Amino acid sequence: MLKQTFILSLCLMVFNSYAGTITINDQQQKPLANAVVWLTPADKSVEFPAPTTPFIMTQKDRQFIPHVLVVPQNAQVEFPNADSIMHHVYSFSKAKSFELKLYREQPQDPISFEQTGVVELGCNIHDWMLGYIVVVDSPYYAMTNDKGQIELTLEAGDFTLNIWHSEFSDISKTESKAIALTSAPVVYQIKQAIISRVAVGVDEFDDYE
């Protein structure tokens, strides 16, 4: 079984493994920051243990923090409210549909994400609030830095490289490519256009304080 050795910066060194960089560029061949990247082994028989620690998607300053949260399949996510006002979090996404009605602080139970895909989040009280949870079928995932890169250490082999970005022209689609991790860096140029999505104005007053 493959070990869960994929990370961004700090890692346990694995001998006889691949250690390298994956770079994601946009259509102008410029580094693409904040792209979600994950690798799925070509060997479909590989199984990974379910995560045991909940992930966190916070509401703070009337925004979702982080804007994009990546979690492995079957992860649980908590939605603490760090604001002094109430929020009403929901999603109608195919990968996960749920609703956390008006609440302060934190709902009693976390939400489980069993199905892979992109889950778009909103708030019924604050229309400008928008966030994403990307559920992936691998423990080998990260988001690119300002140089459009992630660094990884894992066992060499054949994988599918998957890429998603919150500013894809079609956020319902993931780009993928079969790759072989050997010793060379991997560079991928996305096919979709990047469209900036600017949040609408934030109200100064709130009826749910």
C-alpha angles and dihedrals in degrees: 000000000000114000123236096247102137116120143142106236117342118051146156106250115243116203119229090019138128115261115181151110133274115203124197118200130187126233090280090054091250121137112273113218125201095024115149110234127184137166125218118194117245086226101084092192091073112110128196128204117251114256114261100197121071119240122228131233107178130195107218131158086001092298136102111254114232100026088212122029120188117204135171119247115283092023121146120227128201121208108205117184109222093177125095089233132069126265133198109204121194145159132197093186121139091233092055132358117190144137132216104193124214109318146152128219104355139339113245097243132038121236119249119221108204100160126067120237143077117309114198115207130205141167121233091211100045110040095191093061110106130165140157137220113198111201112201133188095229141060089223102090142122144150121254121252127227089286091056091248143127125188122215145181119198142123113298119248146098119321143162112243111216126192133186132168131189089229097052111133086240109030091187091070129078122200117225140182134178111240139175116223107216119133106303126093116255121232123188129182114205121234099208124082118247114236119190112231110202119196118239121246120296119237117238093213132052131198093206103064 
